Short mmCIF file of C-alpha atoms in Angstrom, two decimals:
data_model
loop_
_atom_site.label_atom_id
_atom_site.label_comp_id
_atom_site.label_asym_id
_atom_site.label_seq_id
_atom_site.Cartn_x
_atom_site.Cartn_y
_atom_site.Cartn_z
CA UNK A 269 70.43 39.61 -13.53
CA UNK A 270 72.75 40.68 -10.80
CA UNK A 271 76.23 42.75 -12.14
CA UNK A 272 79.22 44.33 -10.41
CA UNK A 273 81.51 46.85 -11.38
CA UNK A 274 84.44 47.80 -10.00
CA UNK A 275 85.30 51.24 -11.31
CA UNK A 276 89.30 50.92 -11.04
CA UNK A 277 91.01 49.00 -13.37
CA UNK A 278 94.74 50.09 -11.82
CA UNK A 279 95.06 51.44 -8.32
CA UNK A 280 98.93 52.67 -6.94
CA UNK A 281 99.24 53.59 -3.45
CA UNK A 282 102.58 54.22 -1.33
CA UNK A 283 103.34 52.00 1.47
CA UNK A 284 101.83 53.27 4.67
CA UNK A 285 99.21 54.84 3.17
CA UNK A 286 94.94 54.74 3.34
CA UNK A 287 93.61 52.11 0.34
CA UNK A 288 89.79 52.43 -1.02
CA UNK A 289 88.61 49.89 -3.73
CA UNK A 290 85.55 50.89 -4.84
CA UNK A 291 82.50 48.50 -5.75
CA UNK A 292 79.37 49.02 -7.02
CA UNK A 293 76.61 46.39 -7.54
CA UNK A 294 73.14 45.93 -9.04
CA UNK A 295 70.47 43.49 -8.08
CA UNK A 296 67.15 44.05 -6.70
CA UNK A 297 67.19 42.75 -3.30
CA UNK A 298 70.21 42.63 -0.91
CA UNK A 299 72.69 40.57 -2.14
CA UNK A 300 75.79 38.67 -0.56
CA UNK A 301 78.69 40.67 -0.95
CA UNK A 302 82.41 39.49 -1.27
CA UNK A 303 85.60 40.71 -1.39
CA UNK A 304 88.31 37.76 -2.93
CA UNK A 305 92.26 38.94 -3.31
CA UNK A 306 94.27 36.68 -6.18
CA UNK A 307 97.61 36.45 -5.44
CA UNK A 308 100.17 36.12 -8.75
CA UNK A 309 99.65 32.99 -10.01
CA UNK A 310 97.15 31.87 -7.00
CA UNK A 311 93.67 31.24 -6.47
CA UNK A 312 91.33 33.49 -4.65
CA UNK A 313 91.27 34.33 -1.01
CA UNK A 314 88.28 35.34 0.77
CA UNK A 315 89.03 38.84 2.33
CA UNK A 316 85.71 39.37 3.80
CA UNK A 317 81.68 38.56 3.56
CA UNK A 318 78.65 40.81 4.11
CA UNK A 319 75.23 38.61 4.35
CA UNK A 320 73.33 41.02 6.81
CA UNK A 321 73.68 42.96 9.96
CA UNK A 322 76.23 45.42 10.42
CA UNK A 323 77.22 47.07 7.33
CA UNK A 324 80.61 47.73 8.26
CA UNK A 325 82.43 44.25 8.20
CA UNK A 326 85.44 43.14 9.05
CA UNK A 327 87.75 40.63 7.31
CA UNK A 328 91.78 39.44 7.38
CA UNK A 329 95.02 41.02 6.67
CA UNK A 330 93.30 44.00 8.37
CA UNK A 331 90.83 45.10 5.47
CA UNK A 332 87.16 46.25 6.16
CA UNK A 333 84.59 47.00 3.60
CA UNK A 334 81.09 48.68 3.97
CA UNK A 335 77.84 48.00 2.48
CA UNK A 336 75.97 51.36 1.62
CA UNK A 337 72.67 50.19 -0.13
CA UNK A 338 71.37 53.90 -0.87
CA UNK A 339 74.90 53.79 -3.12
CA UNK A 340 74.67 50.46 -4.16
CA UNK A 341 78.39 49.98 -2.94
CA UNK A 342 80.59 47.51 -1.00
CA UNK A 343 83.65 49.51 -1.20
CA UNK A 344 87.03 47.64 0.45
CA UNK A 345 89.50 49.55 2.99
CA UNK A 346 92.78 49.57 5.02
CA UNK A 347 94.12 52.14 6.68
CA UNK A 348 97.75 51.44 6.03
CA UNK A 349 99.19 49.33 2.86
CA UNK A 350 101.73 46.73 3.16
CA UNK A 351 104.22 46.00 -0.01
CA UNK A 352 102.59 42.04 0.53
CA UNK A 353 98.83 43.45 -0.23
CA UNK A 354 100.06 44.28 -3.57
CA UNK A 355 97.69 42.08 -5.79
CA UNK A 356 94.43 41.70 -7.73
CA UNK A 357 91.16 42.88 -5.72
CA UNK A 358 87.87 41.09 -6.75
CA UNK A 359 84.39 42.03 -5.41
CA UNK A 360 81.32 39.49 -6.10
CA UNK A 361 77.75 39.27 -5.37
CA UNK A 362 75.62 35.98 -4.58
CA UNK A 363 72.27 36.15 -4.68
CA UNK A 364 69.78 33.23 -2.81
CA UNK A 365 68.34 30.09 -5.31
CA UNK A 366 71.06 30.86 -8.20
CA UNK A 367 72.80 28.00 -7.11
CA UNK A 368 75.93 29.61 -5.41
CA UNK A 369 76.60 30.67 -8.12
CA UNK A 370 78.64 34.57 -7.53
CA UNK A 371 79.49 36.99 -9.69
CA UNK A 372 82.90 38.84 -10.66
CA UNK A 373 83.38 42.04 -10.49
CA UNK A 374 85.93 43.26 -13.40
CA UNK A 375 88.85 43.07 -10.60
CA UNK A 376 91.48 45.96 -9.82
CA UNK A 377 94.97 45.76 -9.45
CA UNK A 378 96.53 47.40 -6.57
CA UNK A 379 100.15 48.52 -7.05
CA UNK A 380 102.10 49.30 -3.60
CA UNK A 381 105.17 52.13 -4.31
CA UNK A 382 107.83 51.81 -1.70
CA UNK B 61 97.85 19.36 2.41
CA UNK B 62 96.49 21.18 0.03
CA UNK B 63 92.43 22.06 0.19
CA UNK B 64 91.47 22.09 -3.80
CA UNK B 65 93.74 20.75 -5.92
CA UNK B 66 94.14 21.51 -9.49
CA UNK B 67 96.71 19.45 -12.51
CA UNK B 68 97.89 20.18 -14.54
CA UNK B 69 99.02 23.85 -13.52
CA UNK B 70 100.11 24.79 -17.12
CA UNK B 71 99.01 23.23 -19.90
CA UNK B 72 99.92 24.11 -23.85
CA UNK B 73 98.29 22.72 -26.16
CA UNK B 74 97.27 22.60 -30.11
CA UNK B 75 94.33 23.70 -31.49
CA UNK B 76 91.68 20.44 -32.15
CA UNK B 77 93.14 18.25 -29.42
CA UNK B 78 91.20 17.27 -26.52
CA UNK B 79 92.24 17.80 -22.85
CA UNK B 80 91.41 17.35 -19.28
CA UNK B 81 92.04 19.06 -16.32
CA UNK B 82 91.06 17.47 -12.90
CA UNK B 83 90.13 18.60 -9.19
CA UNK B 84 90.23 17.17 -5.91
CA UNK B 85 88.68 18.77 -2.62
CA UNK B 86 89.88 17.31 0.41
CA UNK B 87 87.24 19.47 2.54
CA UNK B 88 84.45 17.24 2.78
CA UNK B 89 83.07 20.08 0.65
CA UNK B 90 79.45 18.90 -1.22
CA UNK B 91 79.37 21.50 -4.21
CA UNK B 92 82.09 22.16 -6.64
CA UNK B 93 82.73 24.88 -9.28
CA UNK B 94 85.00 25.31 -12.37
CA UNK B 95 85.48 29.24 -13.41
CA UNK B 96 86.84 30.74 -16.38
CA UNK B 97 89.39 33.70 -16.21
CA UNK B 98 90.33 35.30 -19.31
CA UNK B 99 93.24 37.42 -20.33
CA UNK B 100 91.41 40.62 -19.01
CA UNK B 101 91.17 38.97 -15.40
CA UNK B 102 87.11 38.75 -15.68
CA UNK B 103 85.97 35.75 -14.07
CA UNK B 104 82.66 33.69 -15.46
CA UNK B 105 81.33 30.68 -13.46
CA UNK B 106 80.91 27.66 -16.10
CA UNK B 107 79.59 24.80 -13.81
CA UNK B 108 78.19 24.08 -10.61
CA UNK B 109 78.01 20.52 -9.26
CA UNK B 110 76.47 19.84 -5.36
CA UNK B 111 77.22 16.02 -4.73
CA UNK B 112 77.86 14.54 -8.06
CA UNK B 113 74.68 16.58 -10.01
CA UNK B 114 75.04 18.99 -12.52
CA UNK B 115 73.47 22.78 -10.89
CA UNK B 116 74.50 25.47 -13.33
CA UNK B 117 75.84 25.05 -16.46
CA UNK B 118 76.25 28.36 -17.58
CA UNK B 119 76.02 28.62 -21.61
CA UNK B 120 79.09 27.00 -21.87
CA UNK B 121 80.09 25.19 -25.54
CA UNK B 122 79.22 21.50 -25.96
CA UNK B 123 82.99 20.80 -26.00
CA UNK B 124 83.25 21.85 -22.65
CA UNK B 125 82.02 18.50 -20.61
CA UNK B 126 82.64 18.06 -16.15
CA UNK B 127 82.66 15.36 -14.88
CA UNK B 128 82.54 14.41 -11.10
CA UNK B 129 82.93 11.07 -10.34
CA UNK B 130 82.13 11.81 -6.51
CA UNK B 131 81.66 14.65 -4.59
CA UNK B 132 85.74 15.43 -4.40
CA UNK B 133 86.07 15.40 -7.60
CA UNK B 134 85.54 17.66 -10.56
CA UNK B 135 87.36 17.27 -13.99
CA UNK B 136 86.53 18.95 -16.94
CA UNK B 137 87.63 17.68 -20.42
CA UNK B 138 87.79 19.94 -23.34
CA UNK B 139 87.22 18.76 -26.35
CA UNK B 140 88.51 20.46 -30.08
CA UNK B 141 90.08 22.80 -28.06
CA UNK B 142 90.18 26.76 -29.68
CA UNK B 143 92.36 29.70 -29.34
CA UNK B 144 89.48 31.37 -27.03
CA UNK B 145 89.63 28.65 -24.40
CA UNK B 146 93.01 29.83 -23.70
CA UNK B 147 92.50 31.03 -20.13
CA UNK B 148 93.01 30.16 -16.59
CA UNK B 149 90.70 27.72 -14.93
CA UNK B 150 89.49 27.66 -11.24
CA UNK B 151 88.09 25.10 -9.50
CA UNK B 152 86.33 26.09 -6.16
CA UNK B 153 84.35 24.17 -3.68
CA UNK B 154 81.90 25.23 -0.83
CA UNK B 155 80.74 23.43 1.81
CA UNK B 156 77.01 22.83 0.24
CA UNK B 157 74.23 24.59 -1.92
CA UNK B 158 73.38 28.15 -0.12
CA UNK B 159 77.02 28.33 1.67
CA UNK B 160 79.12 30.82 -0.19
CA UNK B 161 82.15 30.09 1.59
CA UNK B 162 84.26 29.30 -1.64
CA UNK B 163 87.60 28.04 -1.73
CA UNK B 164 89.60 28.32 -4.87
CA UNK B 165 91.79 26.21 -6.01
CA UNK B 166 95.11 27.62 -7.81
CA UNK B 167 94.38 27.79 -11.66
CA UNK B 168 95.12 26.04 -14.20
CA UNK B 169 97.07 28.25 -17.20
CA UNK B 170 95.45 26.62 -20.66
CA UNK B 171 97.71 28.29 -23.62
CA UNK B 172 96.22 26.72 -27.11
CA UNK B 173 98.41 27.50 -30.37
#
């Protein structure tokens, strides 16, 4: 069975600075990778998608993520932090015939010092 | 207008009673989730339903029972509720079987005393 694990539980970064969120995954075959931010007291947002193709992928509010299969990583970026992108970062795989069914990373909070 | 809809938003309740929480989609969406968050943020899909039939039903407890009386619409009633089904609730949709394209809807906070 599929699994991801998202190695930081609590991330702090000062505003205007670089952000990596780092996700690992484990499945035998490429999987679909995703990238959801939750908002307090909101659902999840799709940030970005990676099916196939380029490995570097882009998504909104400005964040990228690349897909590095030798690692078994999807790790999340942006170059420069915004107080608003303070929130809860979840990565999730799909895999194909499982229904749609994706699975949740552990999530990390991102703190954003001013 | 809102895209998936969940009520109630909070919800406190006793232990033993029996509750519902419902879901609307107003995406033309064909499949429809619930997921379970608990108090350490992991989330765990419970059900899947694409058009009215059940997908996944994901070792969930007999109490637990969806519903979906058409395709925009997914309630789930709990029934003898415990103090480990307090968690938040998600409902999602996407726009059919294979399409990952979720969209969440805004939790519902169930607090059982």
């Amino acid at each position: 069975a599929q699994s991801v694990t998202q190695p930081d539980i609590h991330i702090t970064v000062s505003e205007g600075a670089s952000l990596e969120l780092r996700c690992n995954y484990s499945y035998g075959a490429t999987p679909y990778l995703f990238w959801y931010v939750q908002s307090p007291g909101q659902g999840l947002q799709l940030l970005l998608k990676y099916f196939s193709g380029d490995t570097l992928v882009q998504g909104i509010k400005g964040f990228e993520a690349e897909f590095k299969r030798s690692q078994s990583s999807f790790n999340l970026r942006k170059p420069s932090v915004h107080w608003s992108d303070a929130a809860e970062y979840f990565c999730a795989v799909g895999v194909e015939n499982a229904g749609n069914m994706l699975t949740f990373g552990g999530g990390t909070r991102l703190m954003v010092k001013p | 207008d809102t895209a998936v809809s969940q009520t109630p938003k909070y919800l406190v309740t006793q232990m033993g009673n029996d509750k519902s929480i419902k879901c609307e989609q107003n995406l033309g969406h064909d499949t429809m989730y619930w997921y379970k968050q608990d108090s350490k943020k992991f989330l765990k899909i419970m059900f899947s339903y694409n058009n009215k039939e059940l997908i996944i039903n994901e070792t969930v407890p007999n109490r637990f029972s969806p519903k979906s009386p058409d395709k925009a619409h997914l309630n789930l009633h709990i029934n003898s509720l415990e103090l480990g089904d307090s968690a938040v609730y998600f409902c999602a949709s996407s726009p059919r079987t294979g399409h990952y394209g979720y969209t969440f809807g805004s939790g519902t906070r169930l607090t059982v005393v």
